[in-house]
Amino acid sequence: MKVTLSNDVLTVVIDSHGAELQSIMNNRTRQEYLWQGDKAFWGRRSPVLFPIVGAVWNGVFRMNGQEYPMGQHGFARDSEFEVMQDVAENEAWFALESSEHTLTMFPGQFRLEIGYALQGERLSVMWRVRNIGDKDLCFQIGAHPAFNYPDYSSADSVHGYFNIDGRELKAQFIETKGCVGAVERVVKLDEDGIMPLNAHTFSDDALIFAEGQVRRVSMLDKNKAPYLTLLFSSPVVGLWSPPAGNAPFVCIEPWWGRCDRVGFAGDFSEREYVNSIDPGAEFAAGYVIIIDNI
């Protein structure tokens, strides 16, 4: 089921399958900001990552002495959500509860609610995770929205830029089997303090900024004009485009979690950047997309 939110500035579409954002359209120019899922590059648009972010080492995690296989980024993105009713105007909410099926993959009892609220040129994305079981609930959650480069041409030497607080940052990298290694490198910026985006930027896969280094990422067009901005308070953010290069989009991914380190064999509760809530408690997080070129 598709749900549409619209105002004088933007029209937003969300699919109940995965509670996934499908479109962010400028009503005046008809410009589409969200990648439309061409499988030639990447078939998704803006999946929600839950109950893990990234990969678990060797595709298996351990919880309470048992092992469970888990694919990258968890199962919420491939689940059908209930469309919640009686919400505010220009707001939509979707819900997924643990079930006999999810418990075979992840032994945690939860209710995940995902909301979208449109106000002017801002789209707020909201998450609520409630522990509906009688044991502590450990989980991770993250975003993976992909944004079209404006006026994209594969022949361009630079497709756009990231403005990330105008300072140098230290990035972690995927080493093997979707997990991070020990190597960290400073990502250098140009003379204007911004990061050029080209066919080689993601040749080593995602750039992962941990330890709360980043709270805001602005995307600029190839002329360095404002395009869009993401605001968040997550401890980790990933920046990604397919490593093969020259994809027409780039992802800005606030994460309350991260993939395993290479060789990690501990309990799920010991994963880096894991969240834990008591029975009956609720975790809330989210991020904001601001369209700057209105």
Coordinates of C-alpha atoms in Angstrom, one line a residue:
M1 CA 0.0 0.0 0.0
K2 CA 1.3 3.5 -0.9
V3 CA 0.7 6.5 1.3
T4 CA 1.1 10.0 -0.1
L5 CA 1.9 13.2 1.8
S6 CA 1.8 16.5 0.0
N7 CA 1.9 20.3 0.6
D8 CA 2.6 23.3 -1.5
V9 CA 6.3 22.5 -1.8
L10 CA 6.8 18.7 -1.8
T11 CA 5.0 15.4 -2.4
V12 CA 6.3 12.4 -0.6
V13 CA 5.3 8.7 -1.2
I14 CA 5.9 5.9 1.3
D15 CA 5.3 2.1 0.7
S16 CA 3.9 0.0 3.5
H17 CA 6.4 -2.7 2.3
G18 CA 9.3 -2.0 4.5
A19 CA 7.7 1.4 5.4
E20 CA 10.1 2.6 2.8
L21 CA 10.3 6.1 1.4
Q22 CA 9.6 5.9 -2.4
S23 CA 9.6 9.5 -3.7
I24 CA 10.4 13.1 -2.7
M25 CA 9.1 15.3 -5.5
N26 CA 9.4 19.1 -5.9
N27 CA 5.9 20.2 -6.8
R28 CA 7.1 23.3 -8.6
T29 CA 9.8 21.9 -10.7
R30 CA 8.8 18.2 -10.7
Q31 CA 12.4 17.3 -9.7
E32 CA 12.7 13.9 -8.1
Y33 CA 15.3 13.9 -5.2
L34 CA 15.1 10.2 -4.2
W35 CA 16.8 7.5 -6.2
Q36 CA 14.1 5.4 -8.0
G37 CA 15.6 1.9 -7.5
D38 CA 17.1 0.9 -10.9
K39 CA 18.5 -2.6 -10.3
A40 CA 21.3 -1.9 -12.8
F41 CA 22.9 0.0 -9.9
W42 CA 20.9 -0.7 -6.8
G43 CA 17.3 -1.8 -6.5
R44 CA 16.3 -0.1 -3.3
R45 CA 15.4 3.5 -2.5
S46 CA 15.4 4.2 1.2
P47 CA 15.3 1.0 3.3
V48 CA 15.1 1.0 7.1
L49 CA 17.8 -1.1 8.6
F50 CA 16.5 -3.2 11.6
P51 CA 17.3 -5.1 13.8
I52 CA 20.9 -4.8 12.6
V53 CA 22.9 -2.3 10.6
G54 CA 25.4 -3.7 8.1
A55 CA 26.6 -7.3 8.3
V56 CA 27.3 -9.7 11.1
W57 CA 30.6 -11.6 10.9
N58 CA 30.2 -14.7 8.7
G59 CA 26.5 -14.0 8.4
V60 CA 25.7 -15.3 12.0
F61 CA 25.1 -13.6 15.3
R62 CA 24.9 -15.1 18.8
M63 CA 22.3 -14.3 21.4
N64 CA 21.7 -16.1 24.7
G65 CA 24.0 -18.9 23.7
Q66 CA 22.4 -19.6 20.4
E67 CA 23.4 -18.8 16.8
Y68 CA 21.1 -17.2 14.2
P69 CA 21.8 -16.5 10.6
M70 CA 21.1 -12.9 9.5
G71 CA 21.5 -11.2 6.2
Q72 CA 22.9 -7.7 5.8
H73 CA 20.8 -4.9 7.3
G74 CA 18.1 -7.2 8.9
F75 CA 14.6 -8.1 7.8
A76 CA 12.4 -5.0 8.4
R77 CA 13.1 -3.6 4.9
D78 CA 11.5 -6.8 3.4
S79 CA 8.5 -6.9 5.8
E80 CA 5.0 -5.7 5.3
F81 CA 4.1 -3.0 7.9
E82 CA 0.6 -2.1 9.2
V83 CA -0.5 1.4 8.2
M84 CA -1.5 3.1 11.4
Q85 CA -4.6 5.3 11.5
D86 CA -5.7 8.4 13.3
V87 CA -2.5 10.4 12.8
A88 CA -2.0 14.1 12.2
E89 CA -2.4 15.8 8.8
N90 CA 0.7 15.4 6.5
E91 CA 2.0 12.6 8.8
A92 CA 2.0 8.8 8.3
W93 CA 3.0 6.0 10.6
F94 CA 3.7 2.3 10.0
A95 CA 4.1 -0.5 12.5
L96 CA 5.8 -3.9 12.6
E97 CA 5.5 -6.3 15.5
S98 CA 7.6 -9.4 16.3
S99 CA 5.9 -12.6 15.4
E100 CA 6.5 -16.3 15.3
H101 CA 8.3 -15.7 11.9
T102 CA 10.6 -12.9 13.2
L103 CA 11.4 -14.9 16.3
T104 CA 13.0 -17.6 14.2
M105 CA 15.4 -15.0 12.9
F106 CA 15.8 -12.7 15.9
P107 CA 14.8 -13.7 19.4
G108 CA 13.6 -10.3 20.5
Q109 CA 10.0 -9.1 21.1
F110 CA 9.5 -5.6 19.7
R111 CA 7.1 -3.2 18.1
L112 CA 8.8 -1.0 15.5
E113 CA 6.9 2.2 14.4
I114 CA 8.2 4.3 11.6
G115 CA 6.7 7.8 10.9
Y116 CA 7.0 10.5 8.3
A117 CA 6.0 14.1 8.8
L118 CA 6.0 16.7 6.0
Q119 CA 6.3 20.4 6.9
G120 CA 7.3 22.9 4.2
E121 CA 10.6 21.8 2.7
R122 CA 11.3 19.4 5.6
L123 CA 10.6 15.7 5.9
S124 CA 11.0 14.3 9.4
V125 CA 11.6 10.5 9.6
M126 CA 10.8 9.1 13.1
W127 CA 11.4 5.7 14.6
R128 CA 10.0 4.2 17.8
V129 CA 11.2 0.8 19.1
R130 CA 9.2 -0.6 22.0
N131 CA 10.2 -3.7 24.0
I132 CA 7.1 -5.8 24.3
G133 CA 8.8 -8.8 25.9
D134 CA 10.0 -9.6 29.4
K135 CA 13.7 -9.5 28.7
D136 CA 16.1 -6.7 27.7
L137 CA 15.9 -5.9 23.9
C138 CA 19.1 -5.3 22.1
F139 CA 18.9 -4.0 18.5
Q140 CA 20.3 -1.6 15.9
I141 CA 18.5 0.7 13.6
G142 CA 19.5 2.9 10.7
A143 CA 18.6 4.7 7.5
H144 CA 19.7 4.1 3.9
P145 CA 18.2 6.9 1.7
A146 CA 19.6 7.3 -1.7
F147 CA 19.5 10.7 -3.4
N148 CA 19.8 11.5 -7.1
Y149 CA 22.7 13.7 -8.2
P150 CA 21.2 16.8 -9.8
D151 CA 21.9 17.2 -13.5
Y152 CA 23.8 13.9 -13.5
S153 CA 26.2 13.0 -16.4
S154 CA 28.5 10.1 -16.3
A155 CA 31.1 12.2 -18.2
D156 CA 31.4 14.8 -15.3
S157 CA 34.6 14.7 -13.4
V158 CA 32.7 15.7 -10.3
H159 CA 29.0 14.8 -9.7
G160 CA 28.5 16.9 -6.6
Y161 CA 29.9 17.6 -3.1
F162 CA 29.3 16.9 0.5
N163 CA 29.6 19.7 3.0
I164 CA 30.3 18.0 6.4
D165 CA 31.0 20.8 8.9
G166 CA 34.0 22.0 6.8
R167 CA 36.6 19.9 8.5
E168 CA 38.6 16.8 8.0
L169 CA 37.1 13.5 9.4
K170 CA 38.4 10.1 10.2
A171 CA 36.6 7.3 8.3
Q172 CA 36.4 3.5 8.9
F173 CA 36.2 1.1 5.9
I174 CA 34.7 -2.2 5.0
E175 CA 37.5 -4.8 4.9
T176 CA 36.0 -8.2 4.2
K177 CA 32.6 -10.0 4.4
G178 CA 30.8 -6.6 4.9
C179 CA 32.7 -5.9 8.2
V180 CA 35.0 -3.1 9.2
G181 CA 38.7 -3.6 9.8
A182 CA 41.3 -1.8 11.8
V183 CA 42.2 0.8 9.1
E184 CA 41.0 4.4 9.6
R185 CA 41.9 7.2 7.3
V186 CA 41.4 10.9 7.3
V187 CA 39.1 12.0 4.4
K188 CA 40.5 15.1 3.0
L189 CA 38.5 18.0 1.7
D190 CA 39.1 20.5 -1.0
E191 CA 40.2 24.1 -0.7
D192 CA 36.6 25.1 0.2
G193 CA 36.3 22.5 3.0
I194 CA 34.0 20.2 1.1
M195 CA 34.2 16.7 -0.3
P196 CA 34.1 16.1 -4.0
L197 CA 32.0 13.2 -5.2
N198 CA 33.2 11.4 -8.3
A199 CA 33.6 7.9 -9.7
H200 CA 36.4 7.0 -7.3
T201 CA 35.0 8.4 -4.0
F202 CA 33.6 5.1 -3.0
S203 CA 36.0 2.7 -4.6
D204 CA 36.8 1.3 -1.2
D205 CA 33.0 0.9 -0.4
A206 CA 31.3 3.0 2.2
L207 CA 32.9 5.8 4.2
I208 CA 31.9 5.2 7.8
F209 CA 32.1 8.1 10.3
A210 CA 31.7 6.8 13.9
E211 CA 32.0 8.2 17.4
G212 CA 29.4 11.0 16.7
Q213 CA 31.8 12.9 14.4
V214 CA 29.0 14.1 12.2
R215 CA 25.6 15.6 12.9
R216 CA 24.9 17.2 9.5
V217 CA 25.6 16.4 5.9
S218 CA 24.7 18.8 3.1
M219 CA 24.7 17.7 -0.5
L220 CA 25.8 20.4 -3.1
D221 CA 25.4 20.2 -6.8
K222 CA 28.5 20.2 -9.1
N223 CA 28.5 24.0 -9.1
K224 CA 28.6 23.9 -5.2
A225 CA 25.1 25.2 -4.9
P226 CA 22.9 23.9 -2.0
Y227 CA 20.8 20.9 -2.9
L228 CA 19.7 19.0 0.2
T229 CA 20.7 18.4 3.9
L230 CA 20.3 15.7 6.4
L231 CA 20.2 16.4 10.1
F232 CA 20.6 13.7 12.7
S233 CA 22.1 12.8 16.1
S234 CA 23.3 9.2 15.4
P235 CA 26.6 8.0 16.6
V236 CA 27.5 6.7 13.2
V237 CA 26.8 7.8 9.6
G238 CA 27.7 6.0 6.4
L239 CA 28.2 7.6 3.0
W240 CA 27.9 5.2 0.1
S241 CA 27.5 4.8 -3.6
P242 CA 28.2 1.5 -5.5
P243 CA 31.9 0.9 -5.6
A244 CA 31.9 0.2 -9.3
G245 CA 31.6 4.0 -9.8
N246 CA 29.5 6.5 -11.7
A247 CA 26.2 5.5 -10.2
P248 CA 23.7 8.4 -10.5
F249 CA 23.0 8.6 -6.8
V250 CA 24.7 8.7 -3.4
C251 CA 23.4 7.6 0.0
I252 CA 23.5 9.5 3.4
E253 CA 22.9 7.0 6.1
P254 CA 22.4 7.9 9.8
W255 CA 23.0 4.7 11.9
W256 CA 22.2 3.9 15.5
G257 CA 24.4 0.8 14.9
R258 CA 27.2 -0.5 12.6
C259 CA 28.4 -3.7 11.1
D260 CA 30.6 -6.1 13.1
R261 CA 34.4 -5.8 13.2
V262 CA 36.2 -8.5 11.3
G263 CA 36.4 -11.6 13.4
F264 CA 33.8 -10.5 16.0
A265 CA 32.4 -13.6 17.8
G266 CA 30.8 -12.1 20.9
D267 CA 27.1 -12.0 22.0
F268 CA 24.8 -9.6 20.1
S269 CA 24.6 -7.5 23.2
E270 CA 28.4 -6.9 22.9
R271 CA 28.3 -5.5 19.3
E272 CA 29.6 -2.0 18.9
Y273 CA 26.9 0.7 18.8
V274 CA 24.1 -1.7 20.0
N275 CA 21.0 -0.3 21.7
S276 CA 19.4 -1.9 24.7
I277 CA 16.0 -1.2 26.3
D278 CA 14.3 -2.7 29.3
P279 CA 11.0 -4.5 29.1
G280 CA 8.2 -2.0 28.5
A281 CA 10.7 0.7 27.5
E282 CA 10.8 2.7 24.3
F283 CA 13.7 3.9 22.1
A284 CA 13.1 7.0 19.9
A285 CA 15.3 8.3 17.1
G286 CA 15.2 9.7 13.6
Y287 CA 16.5 12.3 11.2
V288 CA 15.4 15.2 9.0
I289 CA 15.7 15.7 5.2
I290 CA 15.7 19.4 4.2
I291 CA 15.3 20.3 0.5
D292 CA 17.6 23.3 0.0
N293 CA 17.1 24.2 -3.6
I294 CA 13.4 25.1 -3.4

